GROMACS .gro file of C-alpha atoms in nm:
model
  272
    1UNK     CA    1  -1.890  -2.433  -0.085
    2UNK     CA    2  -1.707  -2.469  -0.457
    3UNK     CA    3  -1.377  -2.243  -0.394
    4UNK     CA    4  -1.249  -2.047  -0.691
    5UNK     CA    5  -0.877  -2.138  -0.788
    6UNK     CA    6  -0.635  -1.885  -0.954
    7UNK     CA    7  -0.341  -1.978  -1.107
    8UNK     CA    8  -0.136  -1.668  -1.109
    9UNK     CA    9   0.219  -1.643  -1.220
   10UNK     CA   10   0.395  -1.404  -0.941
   11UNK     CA   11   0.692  -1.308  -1.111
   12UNK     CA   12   0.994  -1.389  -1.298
   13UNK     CA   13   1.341  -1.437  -1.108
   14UNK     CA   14   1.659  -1.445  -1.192
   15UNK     CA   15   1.789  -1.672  -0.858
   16UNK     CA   16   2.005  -1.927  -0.793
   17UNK     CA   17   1.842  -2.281  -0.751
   18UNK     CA   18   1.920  -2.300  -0.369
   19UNK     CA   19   1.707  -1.964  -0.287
   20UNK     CA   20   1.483  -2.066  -0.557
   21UNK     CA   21   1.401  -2.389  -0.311
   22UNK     CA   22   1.392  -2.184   0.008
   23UNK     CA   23   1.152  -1.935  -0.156
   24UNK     CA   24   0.925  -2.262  -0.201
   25UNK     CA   25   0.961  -2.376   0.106
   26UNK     CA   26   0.863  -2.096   0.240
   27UNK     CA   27   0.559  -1.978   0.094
   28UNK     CA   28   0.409  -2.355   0.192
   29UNK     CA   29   0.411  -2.172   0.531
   30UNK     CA   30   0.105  -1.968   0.375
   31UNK     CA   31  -0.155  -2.301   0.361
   32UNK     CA   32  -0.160  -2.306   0.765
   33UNK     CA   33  -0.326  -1.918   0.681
   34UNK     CA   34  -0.638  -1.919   0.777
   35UNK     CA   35  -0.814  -1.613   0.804
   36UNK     CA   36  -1.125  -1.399   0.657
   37UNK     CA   37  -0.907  -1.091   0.602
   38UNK     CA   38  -0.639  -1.301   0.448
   39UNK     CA   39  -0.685  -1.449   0.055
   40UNK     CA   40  -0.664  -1.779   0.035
   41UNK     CA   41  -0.370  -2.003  -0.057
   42UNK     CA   42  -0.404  -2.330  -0.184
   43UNK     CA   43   0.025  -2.398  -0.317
   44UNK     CA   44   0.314  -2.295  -0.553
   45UNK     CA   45   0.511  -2.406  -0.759
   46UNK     CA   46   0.807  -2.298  -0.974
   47UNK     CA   47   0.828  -2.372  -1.362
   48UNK     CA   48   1.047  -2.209  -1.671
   49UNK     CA   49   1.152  -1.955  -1.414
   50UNK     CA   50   0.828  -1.830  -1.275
   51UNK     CA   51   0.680  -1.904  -0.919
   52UNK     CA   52   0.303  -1.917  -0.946
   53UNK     CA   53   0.053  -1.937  -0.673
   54UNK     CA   54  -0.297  -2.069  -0.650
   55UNK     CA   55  -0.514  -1.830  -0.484
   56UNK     CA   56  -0.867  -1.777  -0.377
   57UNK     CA   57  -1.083  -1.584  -0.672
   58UNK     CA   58  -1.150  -1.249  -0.546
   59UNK     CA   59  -1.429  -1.110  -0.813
   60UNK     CA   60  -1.436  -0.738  -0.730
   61UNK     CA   61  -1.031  -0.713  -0.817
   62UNK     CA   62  -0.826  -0.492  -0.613
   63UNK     CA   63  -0.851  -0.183  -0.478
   64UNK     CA   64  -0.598  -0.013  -0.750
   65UNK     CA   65  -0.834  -0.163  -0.997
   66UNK     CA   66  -1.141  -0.060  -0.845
   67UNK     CA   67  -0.958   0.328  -0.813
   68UNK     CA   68  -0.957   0.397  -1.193
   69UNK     CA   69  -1.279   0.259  -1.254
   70UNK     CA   70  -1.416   0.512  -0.883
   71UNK     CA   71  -1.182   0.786  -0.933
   72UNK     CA   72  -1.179   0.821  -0.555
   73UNK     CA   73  -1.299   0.559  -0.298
   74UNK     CA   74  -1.541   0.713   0.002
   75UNK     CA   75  -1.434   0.754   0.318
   76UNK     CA   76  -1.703   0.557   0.480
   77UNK     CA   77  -1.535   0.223   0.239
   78UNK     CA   78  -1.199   0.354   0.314
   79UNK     CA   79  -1.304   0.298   0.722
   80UNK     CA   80  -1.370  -0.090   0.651
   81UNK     CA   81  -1.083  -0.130   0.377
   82UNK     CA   82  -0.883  -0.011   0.713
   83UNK     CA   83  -1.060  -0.235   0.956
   84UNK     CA   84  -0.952  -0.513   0.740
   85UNK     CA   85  -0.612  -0.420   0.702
   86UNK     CA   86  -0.546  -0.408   1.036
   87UNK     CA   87  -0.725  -0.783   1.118
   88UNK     CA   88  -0.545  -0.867   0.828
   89UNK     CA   89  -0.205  -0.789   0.969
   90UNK     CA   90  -0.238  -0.856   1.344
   91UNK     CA   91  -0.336  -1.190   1.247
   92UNK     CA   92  -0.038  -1.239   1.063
   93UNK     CA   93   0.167  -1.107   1.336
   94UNK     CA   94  -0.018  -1.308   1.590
   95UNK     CA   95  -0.041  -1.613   1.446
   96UNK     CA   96   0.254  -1.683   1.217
   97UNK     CA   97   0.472  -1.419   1.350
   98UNK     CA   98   0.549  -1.262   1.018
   99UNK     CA   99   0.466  -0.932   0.841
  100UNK     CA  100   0.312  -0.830   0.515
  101UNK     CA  101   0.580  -0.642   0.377
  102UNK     CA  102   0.422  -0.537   0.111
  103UNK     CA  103   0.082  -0.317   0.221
  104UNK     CA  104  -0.095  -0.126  -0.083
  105UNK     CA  105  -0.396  -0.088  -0.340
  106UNK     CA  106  -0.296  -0.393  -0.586
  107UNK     CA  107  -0.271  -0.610  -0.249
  108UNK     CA  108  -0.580  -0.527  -0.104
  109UNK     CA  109  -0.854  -0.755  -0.255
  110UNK     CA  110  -1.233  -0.742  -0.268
  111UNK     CA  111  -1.553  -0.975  -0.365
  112UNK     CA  112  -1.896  -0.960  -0.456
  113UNK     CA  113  -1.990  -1.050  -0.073
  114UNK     CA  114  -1.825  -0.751   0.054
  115UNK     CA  115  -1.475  -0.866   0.126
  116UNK     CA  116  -1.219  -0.749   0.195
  117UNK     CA  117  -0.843  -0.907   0.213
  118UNK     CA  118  -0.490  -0.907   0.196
  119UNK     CA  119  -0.252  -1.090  -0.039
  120UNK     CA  120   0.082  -1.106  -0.159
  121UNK     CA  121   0.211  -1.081   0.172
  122UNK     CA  122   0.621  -1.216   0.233
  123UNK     CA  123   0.668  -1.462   0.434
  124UNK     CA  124   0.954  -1.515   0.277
  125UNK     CA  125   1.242  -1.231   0.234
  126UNK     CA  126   1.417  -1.377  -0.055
  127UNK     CA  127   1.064  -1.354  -0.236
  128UNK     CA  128   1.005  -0.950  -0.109
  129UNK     CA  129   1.390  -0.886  -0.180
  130UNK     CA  130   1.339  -1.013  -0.576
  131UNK     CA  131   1.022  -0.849  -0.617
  132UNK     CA  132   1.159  -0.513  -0.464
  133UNK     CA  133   1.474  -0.515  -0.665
  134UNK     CA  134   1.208  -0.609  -0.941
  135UNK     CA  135   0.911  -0.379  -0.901
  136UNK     CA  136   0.899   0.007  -0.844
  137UNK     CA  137   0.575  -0.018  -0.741
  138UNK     CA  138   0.662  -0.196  -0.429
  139UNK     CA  139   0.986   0.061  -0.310
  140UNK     CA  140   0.690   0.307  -0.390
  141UNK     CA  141   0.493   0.229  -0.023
  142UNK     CA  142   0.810   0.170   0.147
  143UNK     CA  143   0.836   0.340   0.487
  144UNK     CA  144   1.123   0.586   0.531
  145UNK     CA  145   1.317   0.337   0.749
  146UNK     CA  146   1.313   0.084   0.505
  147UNK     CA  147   1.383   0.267   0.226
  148UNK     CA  148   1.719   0.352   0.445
  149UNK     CA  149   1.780   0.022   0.523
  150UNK     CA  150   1.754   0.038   0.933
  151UNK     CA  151   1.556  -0.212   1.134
  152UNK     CA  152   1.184  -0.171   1.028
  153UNK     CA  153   0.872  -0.381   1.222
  154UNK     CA  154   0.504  -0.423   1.164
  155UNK     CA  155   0.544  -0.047   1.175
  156UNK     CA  156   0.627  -0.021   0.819
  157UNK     CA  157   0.346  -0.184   0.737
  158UNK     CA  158   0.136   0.081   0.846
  159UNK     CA  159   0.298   0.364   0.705
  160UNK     CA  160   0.219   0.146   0.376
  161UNK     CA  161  -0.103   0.140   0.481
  162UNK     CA  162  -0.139   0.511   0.570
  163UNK     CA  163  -0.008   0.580   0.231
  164UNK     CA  164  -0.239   0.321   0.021
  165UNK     CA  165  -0.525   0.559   0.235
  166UNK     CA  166  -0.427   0.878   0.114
  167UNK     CA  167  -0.403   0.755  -0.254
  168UNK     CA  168  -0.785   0.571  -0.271
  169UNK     CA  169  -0.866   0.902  -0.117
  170UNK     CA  170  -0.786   1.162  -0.339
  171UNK     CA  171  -0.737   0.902  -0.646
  172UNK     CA  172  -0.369   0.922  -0.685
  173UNK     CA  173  -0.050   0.780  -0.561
  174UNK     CA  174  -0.033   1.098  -0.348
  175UNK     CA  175   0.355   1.191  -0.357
  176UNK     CA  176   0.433   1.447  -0.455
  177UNK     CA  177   0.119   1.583  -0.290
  178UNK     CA  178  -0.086   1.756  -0.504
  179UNK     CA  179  -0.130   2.174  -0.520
  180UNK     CA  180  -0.463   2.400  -0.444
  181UNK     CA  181  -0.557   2.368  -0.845
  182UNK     CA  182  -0.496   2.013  -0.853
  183UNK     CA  183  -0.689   1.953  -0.532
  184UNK     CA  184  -0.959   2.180  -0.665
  185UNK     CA  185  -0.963   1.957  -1.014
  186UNK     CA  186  -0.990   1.626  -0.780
  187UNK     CA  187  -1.323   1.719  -0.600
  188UNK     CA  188  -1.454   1.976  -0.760
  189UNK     CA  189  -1.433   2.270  -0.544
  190UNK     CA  190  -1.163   2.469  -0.377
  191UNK     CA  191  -1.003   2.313  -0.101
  192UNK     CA  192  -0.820   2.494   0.160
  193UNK     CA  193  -0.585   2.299   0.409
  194UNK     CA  194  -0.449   2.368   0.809
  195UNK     CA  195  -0.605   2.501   1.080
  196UNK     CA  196  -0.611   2.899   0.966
  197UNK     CA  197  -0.749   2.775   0.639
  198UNK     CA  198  -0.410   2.850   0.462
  199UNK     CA  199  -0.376   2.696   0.119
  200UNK     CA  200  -0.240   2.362   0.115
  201UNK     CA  201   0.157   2.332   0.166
  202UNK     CA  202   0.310   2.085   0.000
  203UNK     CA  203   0.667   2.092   0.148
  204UNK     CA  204   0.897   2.349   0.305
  205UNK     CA  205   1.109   2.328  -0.023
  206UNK     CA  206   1.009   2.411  -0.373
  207UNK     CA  207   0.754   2.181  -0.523
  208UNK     CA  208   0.922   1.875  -0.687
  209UNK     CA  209   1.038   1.906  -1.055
  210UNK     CA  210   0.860   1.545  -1.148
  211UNK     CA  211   0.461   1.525  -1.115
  212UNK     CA  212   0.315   1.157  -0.980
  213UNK     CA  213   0.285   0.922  -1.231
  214UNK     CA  214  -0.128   0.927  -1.169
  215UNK     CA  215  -0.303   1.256  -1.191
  216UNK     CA  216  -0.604   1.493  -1.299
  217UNK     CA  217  -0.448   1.655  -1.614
  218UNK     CA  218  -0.346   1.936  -1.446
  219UNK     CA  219   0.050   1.903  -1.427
  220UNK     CA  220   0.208   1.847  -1.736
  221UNK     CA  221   0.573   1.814  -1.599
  222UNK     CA  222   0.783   1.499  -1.678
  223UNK     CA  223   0.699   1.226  -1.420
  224UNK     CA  224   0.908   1.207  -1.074
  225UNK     CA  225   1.231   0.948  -1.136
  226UNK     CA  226   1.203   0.660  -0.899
  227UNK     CA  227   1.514   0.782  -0.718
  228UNK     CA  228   1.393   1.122  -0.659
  229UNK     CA  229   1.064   0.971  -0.536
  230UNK     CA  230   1.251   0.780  -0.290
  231UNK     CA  231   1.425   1.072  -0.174
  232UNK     CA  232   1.120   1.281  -0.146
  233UNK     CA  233   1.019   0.978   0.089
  234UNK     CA  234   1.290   1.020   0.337
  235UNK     CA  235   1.335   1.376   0.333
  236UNK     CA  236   1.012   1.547   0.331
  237UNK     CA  237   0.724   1.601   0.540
  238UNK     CA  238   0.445   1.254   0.526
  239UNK     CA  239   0.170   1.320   0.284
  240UNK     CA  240  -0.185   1.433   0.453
  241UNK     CA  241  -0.549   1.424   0.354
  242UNK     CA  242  -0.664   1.802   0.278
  243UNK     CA  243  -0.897   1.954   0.535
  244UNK     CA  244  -1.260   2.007   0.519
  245UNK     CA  245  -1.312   1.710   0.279
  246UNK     CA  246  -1.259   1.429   0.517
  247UNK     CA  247  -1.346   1.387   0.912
  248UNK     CA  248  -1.143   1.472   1.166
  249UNK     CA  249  -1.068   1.121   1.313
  250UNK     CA  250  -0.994   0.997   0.939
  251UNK     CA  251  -0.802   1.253   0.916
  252UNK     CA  252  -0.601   1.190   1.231
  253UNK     CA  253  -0.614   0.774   1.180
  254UNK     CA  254  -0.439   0.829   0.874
  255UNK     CA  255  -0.156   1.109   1.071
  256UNK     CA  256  -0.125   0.835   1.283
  257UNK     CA  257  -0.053   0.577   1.029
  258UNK     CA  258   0.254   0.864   0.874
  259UNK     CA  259   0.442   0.921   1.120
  260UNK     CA  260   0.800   0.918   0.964
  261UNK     CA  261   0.991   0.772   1.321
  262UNK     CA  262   0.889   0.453   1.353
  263UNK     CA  263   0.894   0.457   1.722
  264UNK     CA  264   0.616   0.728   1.748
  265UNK     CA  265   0.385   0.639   1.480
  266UNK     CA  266   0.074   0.416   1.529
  267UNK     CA  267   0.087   0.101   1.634
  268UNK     CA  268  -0.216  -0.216   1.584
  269UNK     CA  269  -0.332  -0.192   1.901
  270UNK     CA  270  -0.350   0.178   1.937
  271UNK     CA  271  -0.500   0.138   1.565
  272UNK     CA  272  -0.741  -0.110   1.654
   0.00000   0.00000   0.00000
């Protein structure tokens, strides 16, 4: 069958020739890639200080793209967006031995056949490292441990993961998490969170001076500063899905996925 091809100019870095060449290098290590939960990758090149890929077409966009035009994505979607994921990335770590790095909406791509798949994954750390020092958005679904600098594993890729869920749930980038009236402007109805059916808790301290740069018109505060986002990150209690909206096992998948140690949250195969 005729395969799509998409030019598509990554990003613009300011690097010195010799990681320039290892960042090519390295991303030839995608061609061997050959998997239905990965996007295709036919090459790169550098020119005028840009590296551009060629990619496989993915009509339906990606899931950040597909959010604004849903508002919120169902759970039942959510449940094979996750199944994907998580082919997506043990294959990686399987068969190449690498991770993503870089788990969230604008990296999870769909089609008109019902596909699902991951791109923009690092294979190469000088590539992540520019585009992190380069794009909030990718500090954004950092894990905690990363965002401190420690070790991290495949295990930071599913607290990305865990947090992409929560935002194509409730239609936001979900920190800082939003209040009873917000919750009640996202779907419609009051919604009441824990076990007692106390209203939702947002964190033990007072709520955040900076509202997410997404929302439903209800907060009207200046939006959060990347820094204090990244602190709110560390410090504070995991986002969570709000009760009685959502089943109890996505519920607890997604827990799972949150966990702020690394060495008790989820792993693939307990995920899978």
């Amino acid at each position: 069958p005729f395969a799509c091809f998409l030019p598509w100019q990554l990003i613009h870095l300011e690097i010195k020739p010799a990681i320039r060449n290892q960042i090519i290098r390295e991303l030839q290590v995608l061609h061997e890639c050959n998997s239905p939960y990965i996007v295709g990758f036919y090459g790169a090149f550098y020119s005028d200080g840009e590296i551009s890929i060629c990619m496989e077409h993915m009509d339906g966009g990606s899931l950040d793209q597909v959010l604004k035009e849903a508002k919120r994505i169902p759970e039942e979607i959510l449940g094979k967006v996750s199944i994907a994921v998580l082919r997506g990335l043990a294959y990686l770590r399987e068969k190449h031995q690498i991770m993503h790095r870089d788990v969230k909406p604008s990296n999870i791509l769909v089609n008109s056949r019902g596909e699902i798949k991951l791109c923009d994954f690092g294979v190469s750390g000088q590539l992540i490292d520019s585009m992190a020092n380069s794009f909030v958005g990718t500090r954004s679904y950092m894990s905690p441990e990363r965002l401190q600098g420690t070790h991290y594993s495949v295990q930071s890729d599913i607290w990305s993961m865990g947090l992409s869920l929560v935002e194509l749930s409730i239609g936001r980038y979900p920190i800082p998490p939003p209040d009873s009236k917000e919750l009640e402007a996202i779907f419609g109805r009051p919604v009441v969170d824990g076990a007692e059916g106390e209203s939702p808790s947002i964190s033990p301290r007072a709520r955040p001076p900076g509202r997410p740069v997404s929302g439903h018109g209800m907060d009207t505060r200046p939006a959060m500063a990347i820094f204090e986002l990244l602190d709110y990150i560390v410090n504070e209690p995991p986002p969570k899905l709000p009760s009685g909206v959502f089943t109890q096992d996505f519920q607890e998948f997604v827990n799972k996925c949150l966990i702020k140690n690394p060495a008790e949250r989820a792993d693939l195969k307990m995920l899978m």
